[in-house]
PDB file of C-alpha atoms in Angstrom:
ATOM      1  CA  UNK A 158     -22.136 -44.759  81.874  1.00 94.00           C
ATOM      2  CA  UNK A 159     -21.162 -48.018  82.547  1.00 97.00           C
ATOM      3  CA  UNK A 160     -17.623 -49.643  81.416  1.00 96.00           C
ATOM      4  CA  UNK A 161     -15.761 -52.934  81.981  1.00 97.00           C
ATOM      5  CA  UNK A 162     -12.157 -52.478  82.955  1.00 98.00           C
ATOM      6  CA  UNK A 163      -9.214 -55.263  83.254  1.00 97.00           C
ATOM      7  CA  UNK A 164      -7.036 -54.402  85.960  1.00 97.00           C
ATOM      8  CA  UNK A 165      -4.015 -52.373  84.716  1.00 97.00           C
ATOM      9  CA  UNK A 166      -6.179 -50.942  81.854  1.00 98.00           C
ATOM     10  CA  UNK A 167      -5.555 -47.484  81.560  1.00 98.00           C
ATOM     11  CA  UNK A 168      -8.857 -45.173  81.436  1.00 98.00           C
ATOM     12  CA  UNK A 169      -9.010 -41.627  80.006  1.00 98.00           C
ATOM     13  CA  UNK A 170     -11.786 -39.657  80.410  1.00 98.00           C
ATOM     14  CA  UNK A 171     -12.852 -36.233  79.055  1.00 97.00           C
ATOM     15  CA  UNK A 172     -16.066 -33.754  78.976  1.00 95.00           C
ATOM     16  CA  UNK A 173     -16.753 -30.564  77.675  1.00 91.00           C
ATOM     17  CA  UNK A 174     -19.821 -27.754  77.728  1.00 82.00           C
ATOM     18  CA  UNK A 175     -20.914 -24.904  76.106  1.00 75.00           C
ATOM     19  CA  UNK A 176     -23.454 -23.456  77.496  1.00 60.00           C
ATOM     20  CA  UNK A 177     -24.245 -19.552  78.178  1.00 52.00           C
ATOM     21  CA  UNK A 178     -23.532 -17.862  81.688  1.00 52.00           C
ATOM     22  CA  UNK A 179     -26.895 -17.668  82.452  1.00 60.00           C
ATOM     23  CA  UNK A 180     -30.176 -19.563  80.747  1.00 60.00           C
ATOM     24  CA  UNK A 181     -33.893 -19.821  81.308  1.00 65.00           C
ATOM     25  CA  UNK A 182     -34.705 -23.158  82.350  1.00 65.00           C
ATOM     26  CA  UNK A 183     -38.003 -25.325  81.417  1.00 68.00           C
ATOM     27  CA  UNK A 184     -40.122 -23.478  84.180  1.00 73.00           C
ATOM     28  CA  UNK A 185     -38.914 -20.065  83.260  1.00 72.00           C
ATOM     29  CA  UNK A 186     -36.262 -19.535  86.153  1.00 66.00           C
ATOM     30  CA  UNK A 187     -32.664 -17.836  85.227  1.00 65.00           C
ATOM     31  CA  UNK A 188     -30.435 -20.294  85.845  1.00 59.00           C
ATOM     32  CA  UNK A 189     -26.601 -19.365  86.242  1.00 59.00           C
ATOM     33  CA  UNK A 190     -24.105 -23.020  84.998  1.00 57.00           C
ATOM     34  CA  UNK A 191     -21.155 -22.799  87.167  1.00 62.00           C
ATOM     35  CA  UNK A 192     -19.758 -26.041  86.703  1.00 76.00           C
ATOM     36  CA  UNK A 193     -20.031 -29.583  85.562  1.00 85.00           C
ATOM     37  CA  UNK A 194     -17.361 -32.522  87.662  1.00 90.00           C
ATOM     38  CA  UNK A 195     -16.385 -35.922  86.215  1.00 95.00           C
ATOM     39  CA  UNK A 196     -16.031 -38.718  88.835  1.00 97.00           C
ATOM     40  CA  UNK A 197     -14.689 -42.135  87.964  1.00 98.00           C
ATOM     41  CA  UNK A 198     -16.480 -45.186  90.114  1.00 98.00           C
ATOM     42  CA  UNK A 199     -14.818 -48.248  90.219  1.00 98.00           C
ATOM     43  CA  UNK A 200     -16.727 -51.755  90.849  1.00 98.00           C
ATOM     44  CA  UNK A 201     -17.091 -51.381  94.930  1.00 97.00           C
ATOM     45  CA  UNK A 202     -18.975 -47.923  94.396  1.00 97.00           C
ATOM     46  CA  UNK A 203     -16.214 -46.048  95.502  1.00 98.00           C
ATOM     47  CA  UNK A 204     -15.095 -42.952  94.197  1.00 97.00           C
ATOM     48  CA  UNK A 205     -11.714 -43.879  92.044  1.00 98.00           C
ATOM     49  CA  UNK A 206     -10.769 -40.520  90.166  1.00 97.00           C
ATOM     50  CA  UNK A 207     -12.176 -37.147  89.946  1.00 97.00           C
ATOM     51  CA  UNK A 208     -11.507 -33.914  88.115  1.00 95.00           C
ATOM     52  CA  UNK A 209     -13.516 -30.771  89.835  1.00 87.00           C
ATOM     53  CA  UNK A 210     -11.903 -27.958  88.619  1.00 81.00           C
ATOM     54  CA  UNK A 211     -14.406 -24.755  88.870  1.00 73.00           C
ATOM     55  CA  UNK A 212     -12.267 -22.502  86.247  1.00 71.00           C
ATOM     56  CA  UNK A 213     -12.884 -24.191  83.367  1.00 77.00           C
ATOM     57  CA  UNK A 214     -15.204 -25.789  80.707  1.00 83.00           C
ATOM     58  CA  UNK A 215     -13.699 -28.678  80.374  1.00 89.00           C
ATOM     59  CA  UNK A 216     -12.983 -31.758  82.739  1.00 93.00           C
ATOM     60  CA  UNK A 217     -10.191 -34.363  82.095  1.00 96.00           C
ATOM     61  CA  UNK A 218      -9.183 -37.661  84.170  1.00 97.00           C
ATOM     62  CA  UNK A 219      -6.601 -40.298  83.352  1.00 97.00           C
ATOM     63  CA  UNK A 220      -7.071 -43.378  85.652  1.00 98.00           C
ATOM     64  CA  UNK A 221      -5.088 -46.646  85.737  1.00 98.00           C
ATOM     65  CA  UNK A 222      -7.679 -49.229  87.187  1.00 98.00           C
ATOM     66  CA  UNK A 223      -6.606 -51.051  90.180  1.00 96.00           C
ATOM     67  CA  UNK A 224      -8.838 -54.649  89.465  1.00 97.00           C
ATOM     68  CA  UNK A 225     -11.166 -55.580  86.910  1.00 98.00           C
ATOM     69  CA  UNK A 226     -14.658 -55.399  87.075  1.00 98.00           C
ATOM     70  CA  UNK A 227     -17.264 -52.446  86.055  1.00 98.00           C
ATOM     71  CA  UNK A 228     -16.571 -48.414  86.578  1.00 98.00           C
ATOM     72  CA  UNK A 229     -19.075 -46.075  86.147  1.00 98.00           C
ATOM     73  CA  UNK A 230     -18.357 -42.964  84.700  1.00 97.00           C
ATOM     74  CA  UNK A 231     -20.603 -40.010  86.079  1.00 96.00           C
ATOM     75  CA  UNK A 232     -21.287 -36.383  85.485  1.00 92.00           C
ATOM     76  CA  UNK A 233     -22.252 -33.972  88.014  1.00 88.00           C
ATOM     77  CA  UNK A 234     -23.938 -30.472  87.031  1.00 82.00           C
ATOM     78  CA  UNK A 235     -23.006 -28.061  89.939  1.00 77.00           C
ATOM     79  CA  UNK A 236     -25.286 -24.977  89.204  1.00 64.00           C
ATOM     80  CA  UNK A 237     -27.105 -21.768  91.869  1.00 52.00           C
ATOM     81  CA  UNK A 238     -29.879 -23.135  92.204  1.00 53.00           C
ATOM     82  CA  UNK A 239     -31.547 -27.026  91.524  1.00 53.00           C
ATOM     83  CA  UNK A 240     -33.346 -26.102  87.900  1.00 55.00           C
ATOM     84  CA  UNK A 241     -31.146 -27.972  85.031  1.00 57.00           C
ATOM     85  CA  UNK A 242     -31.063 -25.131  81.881  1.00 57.00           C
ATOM     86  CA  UNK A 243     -32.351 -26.460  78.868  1.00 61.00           C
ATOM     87  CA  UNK A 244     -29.761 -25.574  76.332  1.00 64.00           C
ATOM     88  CA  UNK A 245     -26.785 -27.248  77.628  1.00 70.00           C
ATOM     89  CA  UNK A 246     -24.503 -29.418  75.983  1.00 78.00           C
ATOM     90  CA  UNK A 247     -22.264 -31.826  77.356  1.00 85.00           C
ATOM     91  CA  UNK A 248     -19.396 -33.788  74.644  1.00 90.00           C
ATOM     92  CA  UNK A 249     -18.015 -36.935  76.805  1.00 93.00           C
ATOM     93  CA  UNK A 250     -15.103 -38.606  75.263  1.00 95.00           C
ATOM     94  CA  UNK A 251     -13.467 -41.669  76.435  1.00 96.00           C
ATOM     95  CA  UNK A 252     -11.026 -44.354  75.572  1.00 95.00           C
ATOM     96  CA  UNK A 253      -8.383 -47.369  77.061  1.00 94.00           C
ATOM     97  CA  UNK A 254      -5.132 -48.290  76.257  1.00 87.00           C
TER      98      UNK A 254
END
């Protein structure tokens, strides 16, 4: 997700799963969801903010952008093995001040 910042603007960012320990994906493989992260982008494709924490289900970043231009907000699913489950859902909140 794509966002246009002015430089100063304050960005907070938020997701959120629930989703079962384990699930059986499209193809019929168990599939165990660790973990999603939440990274923060900012206009030169560089990484700007992150939240990674592995002991929780939800994901928080507050970022204070350091020029304007476009950030790209993006969610990473971190699971055993490569097969997405079917069942998840992800809530992604996000506002400026």
């Amino acid at each position: 997700m794509a966002l246009e910042l002015r430089k100063g603007d304050e960005l907070q960012v938020a997701i959120s799963w629930l989703v079962t320990a384990t699930s059986t994906a499209a193809n019929g493989m168990t599939v165990t969801c660790l973990d999603y992260d939440l990274v923060i982008e900012g206009p030169d494709g560089n990484i700007k903010a992150s939240s990674i924490l592995s002991s929780s289900n939800v994901e928080l970043i507050r970022y204070k952008a350091e020029t304007g231009g476009t950030y790209t907000i993006k969610v990473y699913p971190i699971f055993s093995n490569s097969d997405m489950p079917d069942d998840v859902c992800i809530a992604l909140t996000y506002g400026t001040d």
